[in-house]
mmCIF file of C-alpha atoms in Angstrom:
data_model
loop_
_atom_site.group_PDB
_atom_site.id
_atom_site.type_symbol
_atom_site.label_atom_id
_atom_site.label_comp_id
_atom_site.label_asym_id
_atom_site.label_seq_id
_atom_site.Cartn_x
_atom_site.Cartn_y
_atom_site.Cartn_z
ATOM 1 C CA UNK A 542 0.000 0.000 0.000
ATOM 2 C CA UNK A 543 1.299 3.442 -0.912
ATOM 3 C CA UNK A 544 1.907 5.748 2.093
ATOM 4 C CA UNK A 545 -0.716 8.351 2.811
ATOM 5 C CA UNK A 546 0.024 11.873 1.679
ATOM 6 C CA UNK A 547 -0.128 14.834 4.066
ATOM 7 C CA UNK A 548 -0.571 18.171 2.309
ATOM 8 C CA UNK A 549 1.252 21.129 3.886
ATOM 9 C CA UNK A 550 -1.876 23.320 3.868
ATOM 10 C CA UNK A 551 -4.066 20.757 5.635
ATOM 11 C CA UNK A 552 -3.841 18.658 8.765
ATOM 12 C CA UNK A 553 -5.756 15.905 6.999
ATOM 13 C CA UNK A 554 -3.942 12.917 5.483
ATOM 14 C CA UNK A 555 -5.301 11.660 2.184
ATOM 15 C CA UNK A 556 -4.477 8.724 -0.060
ATOM 16 C CA UNK A 557 -2.112 9.748 -2.844
ATOM 17 C CA UNK A 558 -2.992 9.108 -6.481
ATOM 18 C CA UNK A 559 -1.334 5.692 -6.381
ATOM 19 C CA UNK A 560 -3.873 4.518 -3.818
ATOM 20 C CA UNK A 561 -7.461 3.367 -3.922
ATOM 21 C CA UNK A 562 -10.298 5.445 -2.522
ATOM 22 C CA UNK A 563 -10.917 3.058 0.359
ATOM 23 C CA UNK A 564 -7.280 3.043 1.492
ATOM 24 C CA UNK A 565 -8.403 5.978 3.633
ATOM 25 C CA UNK A 566 -10.043 3.495 6.016
ATOM 26 C CA UNK A 567 -6.663 2.900 7.629
ATOM 27 C CA UNK A 568 -6.728 6.478 8.951
ATOM 28 C CA UNK A 569 -10.250 6.427 10.393
ATOM 29 C CA UNK A 570 -10.655 7.260 14.091
ATOM 30 C CA UNK A 571 -12.604 4.088 14.656
ATOM 31 C CA UNK A 572 -14.520 4.908 17.829
ATOM 32 C CA UNK A 573 -15.456 8.454 16.842
ATOM 33 C CA UNK A 574 -18.578 9.594 15.006
ATOM 34 C CA UNK A 575 -18.532 9.085 11.252
ATOM 35 C CA UNK A 576 -22.150 9.616 10.223
ATOM 36 C CA UNK A 577 -25.134 11.140 11.998
ATOM 37 C CA UNK A 578 -28.494 11.143 10.265
ATOM 38 C CA UNK A 579 -30.992 13.840 11.230
ATOM 39 C CA UNK A 580 -34.647 12.914 10.719
ATOM 40 C CA UNK A 581 -36.844 15.563 12.401
ATOM 41 C CA UNK A 582 -40.126 13.635 12.099
ATOM 42 C CA UNK A 583 -38.799 10.365 13.508
ATOM 43 C CA UNK A 584 -39.161 9.140 17.095
ATOM 44 C CA UNK A 585 -35.370 9.041 17.250
ATOM 45 C CA UNK A 586 -34.328 12.320 15.663
ATOM 46 C CA UNK A 587 -30.612 11.518 15.450
ATOM 47 C CA UNK A 588 -28.908 8.224 14.627
ATOM 48 C CA UNK A 589 -25.121 7.992 14.764
ATOM 49 C CA UNK A 590 -22.572 5.532 13.402
ATOM 50 C CA UNK A 591 -18.927 5.425 14.425
ATOM 51 C CA UNK A 592 -16.266 4.876 11.793
ATOM 52 C CA UNK A 593 -15.887 1.339 13.101
ATOM 53 C CA UNK A 594 -19.626 0.667 12.763
ATOM 54 C CA UNK A 595 -19.736 2.241 9.299
ATOM 55 C CA UNK A 596 -16.824 0.076 8.169
ATOM 56 C CA UNK A 597 -18.420 -3.093 9.501
ATOM 57 C CA UNK A 598 -21.773 -2.324 7.865
ATOM 58 C CA UNK A 599 -20.073 -1.464 4.565
ATOM 59 C CA UNK A 600 -18.135 -4.732 4.573
ATOM 60 C CA UNK A 601 -21.403 -6.579 5.176
ATOM 61 C CA UNK A 602 -23.013 -4.576 2.354
ATOM 62 C CA UNK A 603 -20.126 -5.617 0.105
ATOM 63 C CA UNK A 604 -20.770 -9.236 1.043
ATOM 64 C CA UNK A 605 -24.508 -8.796 0.406
ATOM 65 C CA UNK A 606 -23.800 -7.330 -3.032
ATOM 66 C CA UNK A 607 -21.430 -10.174 -3.850
ATOM 67 C CA UNK A 608 -24.050 -12.736 -2.819
ATOM 68 C CA UNK A 609 -26.521 -10.917 -5.088
ATOM 69 C CA UNK A 610 -24.200 -11.588 -8.027
ATOM 70 C CA UNK A 611 -22.195 -8.379 -8.243
ATOM 71 C CA UNK A 612 -18.632 -8.794 -9.522
ATOM 72 C CA UNK A 613 -15.656 -6.471 -9.958
ATOM 73 C CA UNK A 614 -16.283 -3.573 -12.353
ATOM 74 C CA UNK A 615 -20.000 -4.411 -12.612
ATOM 75 C CA UNK A 616 -22.317 -1.404 -12.477
ATOM 76 C CA UNK A 617 -24.847 -1.343 -9.638
ATOM 77 C CA UNK A 618 -27.676 1.214 -9.639
ATOM 78 C CA UNK A 619 -28.782 2.404 -6.201
ATOM 79 C CA UNK A 620 -32.328 3.706 -5.667
ATOM 80 C CA UNK A 621 -32.490 4.058 -1.885
ATOM 81 C CA UNK A 622 -34.066 6.839 0.200
ATOM 82 C CA UNK A 623 -32.501 6.319 3.650
ATOM 83 C CA UNK A 624 -29.198 8.298 3.545
ATOM 84 C CA UNK A 625 -27.364 5.940 5.924
ATOM 85 C CA UNK A 626 -28.428 2.811 4.041
ATOM 86 C CA UNK A 627 -27.579 4.459 0.725
ATOM 87 C CA UNK A 628 -24.100 5.484 1.927
ATOM 88 C CA UNK A 629 -23.393 2.019 3.309
ATOM 89 C CA UNK A 630 -24.524 0.394 0.056
ATOM 90 C CA UNK A 631 -22.419 2.798 -2.002
ATOM 91 C CA UNK A 632 -19.275 2.232 0.067
ATOM 92 C CA UNK A 633 -19.942 -1.514 0.055
ATOM 93 C CA UNK A 634 -19.981 -1.446 -3.743
ATOM 94 C CA UNK A 635 -16.654 0.413 -3.721
ATOM 95 C CA UNK A 636 -15.163 -2.227 -1.408
ATOM 96 C CA UNK A 637 -16.480 -4.925 -3.763
ATOM 97 C CA UNK A 638 -14.627 -3.261 -6.651
ATOM 98 C CA UNK A 639 -17.907 -2.568 -8.442
ATOM 99 C CA UNK A 640 -19.149 0.718 -9.918
ATOM 100 C CA UNK A 641 -22.055 2.265 -7.976
ATOM 101 C CA UNK A 642 -24.408 4.719 -9.679
ATOM 102 C CA UNK A 643 -26.825 6.640 -7.447
ATOM 103 C CA UNK A 644 -30.003 7.736 -9.222
ATOM 104 C CA UNK A 645 -32.593 10.200 -7.961
ATOM 105 C CA UNK A 646 -35.226 8.734 -5.671
ATOM 106 C CA UNK A 647 -38.824 9.654 -6.624
ATOM 107 C CA UNK A 648 -40.284 12.533 -4.624
ATOM 108 C CA UNK A 649 -43.239 14.905 -4.628
ATOM 109 C CA UNK A 650 -41.385 17.567 -6.624
ATOM 110 C CA UNK A 651 -40.706 15.368 -9.643
ATOM 111 C CA UNK A 652 -42.863 15.043 -12.728
ATOM 112 C CA UNK A 653 -43.774 11.372 -12.505
ATOM 113 C CA UNK A 654 -43.962 10.775 -16.258
ATOM 114 C CA UNK A 655 -40.600 12.435 -16.861
ATOM 115 C CA UNK A 656 -39.060 10.495 -13.992
ATOM 116 C CA UNK A 657 -40.387 7.184 -15.354
ATOM 117 C CA UNK A 658 -39.067 8.012 -18.834
ATOM 118 C CA UNK A 659 -35.638 8.870 -17.436
ATOM 119 C CA UNK A 660 -35.523 5.787 -15.213
ATOM 120 C CA UNK A 661 -36.326 3.513 -18.140
ATOM 121 C CA UNK A 662 -33.777 5.201 -20.392
ATOM 122 C CA UNK A 663 -30.910 5.325 -17.907
ATOM 123 C CA UNK A 664 -31.331 1.732 -16.696
ATOM 124 C CA UNK A 665 -31.547 0.582 -20.316
ATOM 125 C CA UNK A 666 -28.391 2.459 -21.328
ATOM 126 C CA UNK A 667 -26.318 1.679 -18.233
ATOM 127 C CA UNK A 668 -26.382 -2.105 -18.549
ATOM 128 C CA UNK A 669 -26.197 -2.518 -14.770
ATOM 129 C CA UNK A 670 -25.608 -5.987 -13.387
ATOM 130 C CA UNK A 671 -27.700 -5.137 -10.348
ATOM 131 C CA UNK A 672 -30.420 -2.596 -9.502
ATOM 132 C CA UNK A 673 -30.909 -2.085 -5.766
ATOM 133 C CA UNK A 674 -34.125 -0.568 -4.390
ATOM 134 C CA UNK A 675 -35.643 -0.206 -0.925
ATOM 135 C CA UNK A 676 -39.048 -1.366 0.321
ATOM 136 C CA UNK A 677 -40.611 2.053 -0.305
ATOM 137 C CA UNK A 678 -39.810 2.284 -3.999
ATOM 138 C CA UNK A 679 -43.179 2.575 -5.865
ATOM 139 C CA UNK A 680 -44.226 -0.689 -7.583
ATOM 140 C CA UNK A 681 -45.422 1.078 -10.755
ATOM 141 C CA UNK A 682 -41.996 2.683 -11.164
ATOM 142 C CA UNK A 683 -40.290 -0.652 -10.609
ATOM 143 C CA UNK A 684 -41.954 -1.726 -13.852
ATOM 144 C CA UNK A 685 -40.054 1.050 -15.660
ATOM 145 C CA UNK A 686 -36.659 -0.346 -14.620
ATOM 146 C CA UNK A 687 -35.014 -1.981 -17.611
ATOM 147 C CA UNK A 688 -33.121 -5.148 -16.701
ATOM 148 C CA UNK A 689 -30.837 -6.492 -19.443
ATOM 149 C CA UNK A 690 -30.225 -10.226 -19.701
ATOM 150 C CA UNK A 691 -28.265 -11.396 -16.689
ATOM 151 C CA UNK A 692 -29.271 -8.419 -14.563
ATOM 152 C CA UNK A 693 -31.242 -8.561 -11.335
ATOM 153 C CA UNK A 694 -33.422 -6.370 -9.113
ATOM 154 C CA UNK A 695 -32.818 -6.692 -5.365
ATOM 155 C CA UNK A 696 -34.410 -5.043 -2.333
ATOM 156 C CA UNK A 697 -32.028 -3.876 0.373
ATOM 157 C CA UNK A 698 -32.757 -3.158 4.042
ATOM 158 C CA UNK A 699 -30.924 -2.633 7.311
ATOM 159 C CA UNK A 700 -31.943 -6.180 8.284
ATOM 160 C CA UNK A 701 -30.532 -7.750 5.129
ATOM 161 C CA UNK A 702 -27.218 -5.941 5.616
ATOM 162 C CA UNK A 703 -26.979 -6.938 9.284
ATOM 163 C CA UNK A 704 -27.568 -10.584 8.323
ATOM 164 C CA UNK A 705 -25.007 -10.661 5.498
ATOM 165 C CA UNK A 706 -21.510 -12.077 5.801
ATOM 166 C CA UNK A 707 -18.707 -9.510 5.434
ATOM 167 C CA UNK A 708 -16.755 -9.473 2.188
ATOM 168 C CA UNK A 709 -13.806 -11.871 2.510
ATOM 169 C CA UNK A 710 -12.170 -11.822 -0.940
ATOM 170 C CA UNK A 711 -11.045 -8.326 -1.841
ATOM 171 C CA UNK A 712 -11.008 -7.331 -5.517
ATOM 172 C CA UNK A 713 -7.925 -6.966 -7.712
ATOM 173 C CA UNK A 714 -8.308 -3.352 -8.795
ATOM 174 C CA UNK A 715 -5.914 -0.494 -9.500
ATOM 175 C CA UNK A 716 -6.061 3.314 -9.159
ATOM 176 C CA UNK A 717 -7.209 3.404 -12.778
ATOM 177 C CA UNK A 718 -10.117 1.059 -12.119
ATOM 178 C CA UNK A 719 -13.586 2.652 -12.270
ATOM 179 C CA UNK A 720 -14.976 3.627 -8.869
ATOM 180 C CA UNK A 721 -18.316 5.317 -9.614
ATOM 181 C CA UNK A 722 -20.717 6.310 -12.361
ATOM 182 C CA UNK A 723 -21.982 9.898 -12.087
ATOM 183 C CA UNK A 724 -24.996 11.062 -14.108
ATOM 184 C CA UNK A 725 -25.953 14.532 -15.249
ATOM 185 C CA UNK A 726 -29.207 16.086 -14.048
ATOM 186 C CA UNK A 727 -31.118 15.345 -17.241
ATOM 187 C CA UNK A 728 -32.660 18.816 -17.401
ATOM 188 C CA UNK A 729 -32.329 19.080 -21.179
ATOM 189 C CA UNK A 730 -32.554 15.398 -22.099
ATOM 190 C CA UNK A 731 -31.738 11.879 -20.953
ATOM 191 C CA UNK A 732 -29.193 11.813 -18.137
ATOM 192 C CA UNK A 733 -25.637 11.172 -19.306
ATOM 193 C CA UNK A 734 -23.250 9.029 -17.304
ATOM 194 C CA UNK A 735 -19.527 9.605 -16.763
ATOM 195 C CA UNK A 736 -17.296 6.882 -15.324
ATOM 196 C CA UNK A 737 -14.672 8.124 -12.846
ATOM 197 C CA UNK A 738 -11.732 6.099 -11.546
ATOM 198 C CA UNK A 739 -10.026 6.075 -8.144
ATOM 199 C CA UNK A 740 -7.171 8.290 -9.335
ATOM 200 C CA UNK A 741 -9.488 11.000 -10.683
ATOM 201 C CA UNK A 742 -11.725 11.122 -7.612
ATOM 202 C CA UNK A 743 -8.780 11.194 -5.206
ATOM 203 C CA UNK A 744 -7.199 14.036 -7.160
ATOM 204 C CA UNK A 745 -10.370 16.093 -6.750
ATOM 205 C CA UNK A 746 -10.709 15.235 -3.068
ATOM 206 C CA UNK A 747 -7.104 16.207 -2.350
ATOM 207 C CA UNK A 748 -7.673 19.587 -4.000
ATOM 208 C CA UNK A 749 -10.872 20.185 -2.050
ATOM 209 C CA UNK A 750 -9.208 19.271 1.241
ATOM 210 C CA UNK A 751 -6.322 21.624 0.483
ATOM 211 C CA UNK A 752 -8.392 24.593 -0.673
ATOM 212 C CA UNK A 753 -10.853 24.236 2.221
ATOM 213 C CA UNK A 754 -7.923 23.872 4.645
ATOM 214 C CA UNK A 755 -9.650 21.027 6.432
ATOM 215 C CA UNK A 756 -8.451 20.021 9.871
ATOM 216 C CA UNK A 757 -9.534 17.519 12.500
ATOM 217 C CA UNK A 758 -11.970 19.962 14.139
ATOM 218 C CA UNK A 759 -14.172 20.258 11.045
ATOM 219 C CA UNK A 760 -17.598 18.671 10.557
ATOM 220 C CA UNK A 761 -19.718 18.453 7.402
ATOM 221 C CA UNK A 762 -23.476 19.101 7.371
ATOM 222 C CA UNK A 763 -25.487 18.462 4.213
ATOM 223 C CA UNK A 764 -28.995 17.881 2.893
ATOM 224 C CA UNK A 765 -27.910 17.582 -0.757
ATOM 225 C CA UNK A 766 -29.007 14.432 -2.611
ATOM 226 C CA UNK A 767 -26.225 11.935 -3.281
ATOM 227 C CA UNK A 768 -27.015 11.710 -6.981
ATOM 228 C CA UNK A 769 -25.916 15.357 -7.115
ATOM 229 C CA UNK A 770 -22.186 15.726 -7.812
ATOM 230 C CA UNK A 771 -21.618 18.152 -4.926
ATOM 231 C CA UNK A 772 -23.667 15.996 -2.568
ATOM 232 C CA UNK A 773 -21.728 12.872 -3.532
ATOM 233 C CA UNK A 774 -18.167 14.176 -3.883
ATOM 234 C CA UNK A 775 -17.936 17.173 -1.529
ATOM 235 C CA UNK A 776 -20.484 16.241 1.131
ATOM 236 C CA UNK A 777 -20.084 12.456 1.356
ATOM 237 C CA UNK A 778 -16.798 11.202 -0.098
ATOM 238 C CA UNK A 779 -14.727 14.154 1.122
ATOM 239 C CA UNK A 780 -15.587 13.731 4.834
ATOM 240 C CA UNK A 781 -15.406 9.949 4.499
ATOM 241 C CA UNK A 782 -11.946 9.976 2.920
ATOM 242 C CA UNK A 783 -10.608 12.651 5.286
ATOM 243 C CA UNK A 784 -12.034 10.910 8.341
ATOM 244 C CA UNK A 785 -14.237 13.827 9.370
ATOM 245 C CA UNK A 786 -17.735 13.535 10.874
ATOM 246 C CA UNK A 787 -20.786 14.337 8.790
ATOM 247 C CA UNK A 788 -24.377 15.124 9.666
ATOM 248 C CA UNK A 789 -26.834 14.414 6.864
ATOM 249 C CA UNK A 790 -30.502 14.996 6.298
ATOM 250 C CA UNK A 791 -32.582 13.479 3.517
ATOM 251 C CA UNK A 792 -33.444 16.096 0.876
ATOM 252 C CA UNK A 793 -37.187 15.488 1.426
ATOM 253 C CA UNK A 794 -36.843 16.135 5.161
ATOM 254 C CA UNK A 795 -35.008 19.375 4.483
#
């Protein structure tokens, strides 16, 4: 493993370009807070996960995805509302060596017909090996998900992740291996996907950490959706890779 790089303008250590995105896990402060979800309408308004708990859940998610048939470099589409479950599933896919793609979850603001058209088009074009939904995903929209031959639709839950065996065989990937598939908003047409590799994402994260002058006292707070590039890169992957705590709220709750 390549040594971690410490930038002179930041107290945060980040993986250098020769590393993989998840090499940052070696620097996590395991017992400290990693993720806190804020759900104002719930009986329990705040739910927190330490870095150790997040790592364990993500490794179980990776095992669950592997058992569902996901292999290295396969694309997996994630349509999950719960921010914590979505983040765990995303990071589990990264640990599996697969390529997660977060798509917008249906909400009251969206034009349902346009959403259904986009969902059908993107799932048809992406050729995902696996499409992951939660129990609340509308049945009529499930019918719009295009599943190529050999693909599968699976429902994920906290219970299914807790019951899964952690990933045991780690993938053979390199810094130039794909790490995520990011889609455009689709405002002017069908959403367009761009594949990013570990090297490219780490380069961006290192720049953000340097320009923001992040240190160990910082905390991230966000309500941006994770299909949004700023929500995904700056408000999820940046705190995760730098080992900083984050407080998140679902966009609908905000």
